[in-house]
PDB file of C-alpha atoms in Angstrom:
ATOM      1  CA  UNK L   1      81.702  38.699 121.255  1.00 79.00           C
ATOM      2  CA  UNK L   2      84.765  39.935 120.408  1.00 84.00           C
ATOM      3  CA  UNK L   3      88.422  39.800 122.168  1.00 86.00           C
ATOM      4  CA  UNK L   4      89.151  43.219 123.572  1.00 82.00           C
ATOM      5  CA  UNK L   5      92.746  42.733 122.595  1.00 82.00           C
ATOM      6  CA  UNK L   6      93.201  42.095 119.352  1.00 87.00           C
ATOM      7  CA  UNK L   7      89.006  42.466 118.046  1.00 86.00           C
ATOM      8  CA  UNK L   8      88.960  38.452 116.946  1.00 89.00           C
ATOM      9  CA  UNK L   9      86.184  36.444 116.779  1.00 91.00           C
ATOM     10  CA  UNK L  10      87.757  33.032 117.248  1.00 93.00           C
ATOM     11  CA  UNK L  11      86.756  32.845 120.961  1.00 92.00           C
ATOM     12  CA  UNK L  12      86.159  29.869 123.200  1.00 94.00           C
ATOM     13  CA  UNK L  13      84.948  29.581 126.855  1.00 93.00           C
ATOM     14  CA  UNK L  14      87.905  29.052 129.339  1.00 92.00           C
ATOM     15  CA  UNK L  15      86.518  27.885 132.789  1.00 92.00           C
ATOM     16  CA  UNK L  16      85.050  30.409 135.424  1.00 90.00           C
ATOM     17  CA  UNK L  17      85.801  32.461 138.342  1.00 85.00           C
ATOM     18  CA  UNK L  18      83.720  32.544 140.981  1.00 84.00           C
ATOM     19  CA  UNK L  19      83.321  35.177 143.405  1.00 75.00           C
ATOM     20  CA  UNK L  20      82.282  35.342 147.252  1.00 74.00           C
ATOM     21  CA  UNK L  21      78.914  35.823 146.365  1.00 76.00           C
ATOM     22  CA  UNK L  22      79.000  32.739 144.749  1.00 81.00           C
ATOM     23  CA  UNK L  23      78.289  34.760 141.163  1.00 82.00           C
ATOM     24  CA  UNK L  24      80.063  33.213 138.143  1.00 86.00           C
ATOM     25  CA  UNK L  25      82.189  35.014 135.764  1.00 84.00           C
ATOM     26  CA  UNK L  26      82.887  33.279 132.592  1.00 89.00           C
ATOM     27  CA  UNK L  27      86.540  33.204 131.408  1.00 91.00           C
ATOM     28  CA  UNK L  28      87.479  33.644 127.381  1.00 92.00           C
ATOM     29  CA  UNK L  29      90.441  32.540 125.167  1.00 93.00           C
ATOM     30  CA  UNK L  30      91.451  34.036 121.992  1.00 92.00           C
ATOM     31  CA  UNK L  31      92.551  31.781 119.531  1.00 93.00           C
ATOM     32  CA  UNK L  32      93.829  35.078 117.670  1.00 92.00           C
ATOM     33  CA  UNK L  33      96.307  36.067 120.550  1.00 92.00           C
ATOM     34  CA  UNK L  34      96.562  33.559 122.896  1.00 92.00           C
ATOM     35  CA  UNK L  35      94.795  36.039 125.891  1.00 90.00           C
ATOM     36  CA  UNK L  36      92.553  35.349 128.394  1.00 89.00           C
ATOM     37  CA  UNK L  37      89.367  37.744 129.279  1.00 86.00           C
ATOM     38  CA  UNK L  38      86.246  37.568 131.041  1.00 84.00           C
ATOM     39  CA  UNK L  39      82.805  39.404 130.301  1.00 76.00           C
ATOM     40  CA  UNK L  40      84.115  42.217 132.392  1.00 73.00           C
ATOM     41  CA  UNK L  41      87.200  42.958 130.568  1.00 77.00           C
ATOM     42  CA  UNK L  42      87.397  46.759 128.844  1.00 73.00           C
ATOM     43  CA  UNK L  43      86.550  48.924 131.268  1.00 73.00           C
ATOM     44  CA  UNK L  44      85.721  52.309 129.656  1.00 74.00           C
ATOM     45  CA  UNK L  45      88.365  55.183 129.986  1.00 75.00           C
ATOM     46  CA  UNK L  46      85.676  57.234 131.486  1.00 80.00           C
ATOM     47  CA  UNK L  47      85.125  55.398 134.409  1.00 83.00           C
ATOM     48  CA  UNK L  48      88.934  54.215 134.971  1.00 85.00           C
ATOM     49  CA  UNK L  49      89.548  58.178 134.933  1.00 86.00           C
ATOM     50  CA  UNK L  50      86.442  58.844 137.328  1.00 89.00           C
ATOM     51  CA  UNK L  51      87.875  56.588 139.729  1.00 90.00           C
ATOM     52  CA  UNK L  52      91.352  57.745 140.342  1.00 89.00           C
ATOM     53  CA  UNK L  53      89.746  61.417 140.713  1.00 90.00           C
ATOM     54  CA  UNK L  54      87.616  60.287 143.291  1.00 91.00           C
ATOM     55  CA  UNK L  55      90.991  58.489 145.188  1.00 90.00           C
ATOM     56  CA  UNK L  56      92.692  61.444 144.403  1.00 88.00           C
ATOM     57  CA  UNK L  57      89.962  63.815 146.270  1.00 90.00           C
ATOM     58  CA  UNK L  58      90.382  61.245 149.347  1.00 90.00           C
ATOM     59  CA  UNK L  59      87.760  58.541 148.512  1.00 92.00           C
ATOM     60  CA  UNK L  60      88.852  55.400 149.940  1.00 92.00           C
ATOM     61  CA  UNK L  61      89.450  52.402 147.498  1.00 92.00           C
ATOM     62  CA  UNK L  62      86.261  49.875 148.733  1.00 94.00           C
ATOM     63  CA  UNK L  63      84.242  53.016 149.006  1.00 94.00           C
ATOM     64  CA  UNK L  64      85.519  53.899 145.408  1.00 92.00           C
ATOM     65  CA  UNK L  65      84.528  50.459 144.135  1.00 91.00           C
ATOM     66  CA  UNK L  66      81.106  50.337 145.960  1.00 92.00           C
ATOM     67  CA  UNK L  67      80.009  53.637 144.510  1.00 92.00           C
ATOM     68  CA  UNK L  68      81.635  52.797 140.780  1.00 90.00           C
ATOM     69  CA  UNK L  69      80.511  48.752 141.275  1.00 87.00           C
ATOM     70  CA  UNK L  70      83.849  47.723 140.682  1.00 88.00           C
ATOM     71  CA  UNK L  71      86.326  45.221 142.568  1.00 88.00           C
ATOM     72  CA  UNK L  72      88.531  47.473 145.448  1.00 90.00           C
ATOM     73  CA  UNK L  73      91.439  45.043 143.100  1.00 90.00           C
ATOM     74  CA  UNK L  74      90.363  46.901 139.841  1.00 88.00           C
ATOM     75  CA  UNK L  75      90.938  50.319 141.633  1.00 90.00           C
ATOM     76  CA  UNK L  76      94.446  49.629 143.030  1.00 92.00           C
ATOM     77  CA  UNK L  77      95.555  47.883 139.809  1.00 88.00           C
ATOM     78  CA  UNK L  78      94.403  51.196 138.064  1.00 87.00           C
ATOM     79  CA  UNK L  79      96.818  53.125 140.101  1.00 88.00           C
ATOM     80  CA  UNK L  80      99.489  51.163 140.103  1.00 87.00           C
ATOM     81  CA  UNK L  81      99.406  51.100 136.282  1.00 83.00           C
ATOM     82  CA  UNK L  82      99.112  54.826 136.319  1.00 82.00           C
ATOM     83  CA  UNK L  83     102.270  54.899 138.519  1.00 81.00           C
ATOM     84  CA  UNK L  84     104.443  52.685 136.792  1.00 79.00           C
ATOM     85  CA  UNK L  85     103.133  54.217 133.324  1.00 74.00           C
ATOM     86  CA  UNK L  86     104.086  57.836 134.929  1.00 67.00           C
ATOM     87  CA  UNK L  87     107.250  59.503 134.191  1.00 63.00           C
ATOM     88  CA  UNK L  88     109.308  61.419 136.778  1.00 62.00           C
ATOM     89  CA  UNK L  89     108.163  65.426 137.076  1.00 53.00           C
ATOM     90  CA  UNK L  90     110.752  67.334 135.299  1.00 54.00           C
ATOM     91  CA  UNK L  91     112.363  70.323 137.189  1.00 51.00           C
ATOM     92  CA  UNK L  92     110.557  72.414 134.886  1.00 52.00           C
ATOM     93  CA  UNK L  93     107.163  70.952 135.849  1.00 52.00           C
ATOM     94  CA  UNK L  94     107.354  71.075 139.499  1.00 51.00           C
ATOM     95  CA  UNK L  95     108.288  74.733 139.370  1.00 51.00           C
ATOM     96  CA  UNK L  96     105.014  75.214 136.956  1.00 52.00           C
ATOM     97  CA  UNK L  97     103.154  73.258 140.092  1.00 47.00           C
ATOM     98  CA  UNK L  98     104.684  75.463 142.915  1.00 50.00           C
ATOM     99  CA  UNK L  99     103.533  78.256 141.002  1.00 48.00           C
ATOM    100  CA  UNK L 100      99.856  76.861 140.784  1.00 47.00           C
ATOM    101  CA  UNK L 101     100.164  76.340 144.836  1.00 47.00           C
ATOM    102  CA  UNK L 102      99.065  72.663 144.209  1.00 47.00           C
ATOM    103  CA  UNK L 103     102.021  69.471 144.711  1.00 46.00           C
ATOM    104  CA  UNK L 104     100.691  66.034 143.091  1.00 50.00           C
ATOM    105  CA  UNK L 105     102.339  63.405 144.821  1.00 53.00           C
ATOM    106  CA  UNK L 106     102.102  59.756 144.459  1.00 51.00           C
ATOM    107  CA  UNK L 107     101.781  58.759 148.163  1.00 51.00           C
ATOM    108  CA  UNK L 108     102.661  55.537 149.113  1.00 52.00           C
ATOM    109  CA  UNK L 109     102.543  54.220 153.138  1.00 51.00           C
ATOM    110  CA  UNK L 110     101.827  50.738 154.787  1.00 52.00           C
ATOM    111  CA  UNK L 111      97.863  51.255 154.380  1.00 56.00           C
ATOM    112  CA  UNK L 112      97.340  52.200 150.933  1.00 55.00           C
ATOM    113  CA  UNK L 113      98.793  53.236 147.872  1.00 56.00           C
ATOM    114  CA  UNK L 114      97.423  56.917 145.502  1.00 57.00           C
ATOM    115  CA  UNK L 115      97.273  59.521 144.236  1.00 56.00           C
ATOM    116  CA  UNK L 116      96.926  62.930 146.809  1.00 55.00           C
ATOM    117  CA  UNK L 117      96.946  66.641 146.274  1.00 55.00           C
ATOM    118  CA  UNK L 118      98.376  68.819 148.393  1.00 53.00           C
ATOM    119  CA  UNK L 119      97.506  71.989 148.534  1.00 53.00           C
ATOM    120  CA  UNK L 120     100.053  75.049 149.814  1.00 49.00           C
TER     121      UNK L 120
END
């Protein structure tokens, strides 16, 4: 195994988490970097960009996890790394998205927190 950070083999076991299941995940420490990772770290891009499409067509987040079998956590922490990874629309961009008759806004109220299209 290799660290999904920096590709080093100079890996050791790090404890475990356990989940409310009861199932174990091991924990891993780079010796290279100095990060921790588990067995589930490196989640393809595919499936990272499947997910926020399916929040973005109004899937909920544990429905989005269930179908995808990942954590409800994952899904949200995907997000909010898109959003704070996002740069402001440019004047120039929201005109181009008026013109399309479709507004991408980041919505964000007391019950959840994604990406919806509305659609003029």
């Amino acid at each position: 195994m290799n660290c999904p950070h920096c590709q080093s083999q100079t890996i050791v076991k790090n404890g475990k988490d356990y989940h409310q299941d009861g199932k174990a995940i091991q924990n891993y420490l780079c010796k290279g970097c100095g990060k921790r990772f588990n067995e589930r770290t490196g989640t393809p891009a595919n499936v990272v960009s499947l997910a926020l499409k399916r929040r973005s067509e109004g899937m909920g987040v544990r429905a989005s996890g269930r179908v995808l079998e990942k954590s409800h956590g994952s899904i949200m922490g995907w997000e909010q790394k898109l959003a704070t990874q996002s740069q402001p629309a440019q004047q120039e961009q929201i005109y181009q998205w008026r013109e399309m008759r479709v507004t991408l806004a980041l919505a964000r109220t007391s019950d959840s927190t994604g990406w919806t299209i509305h659609r003029t």
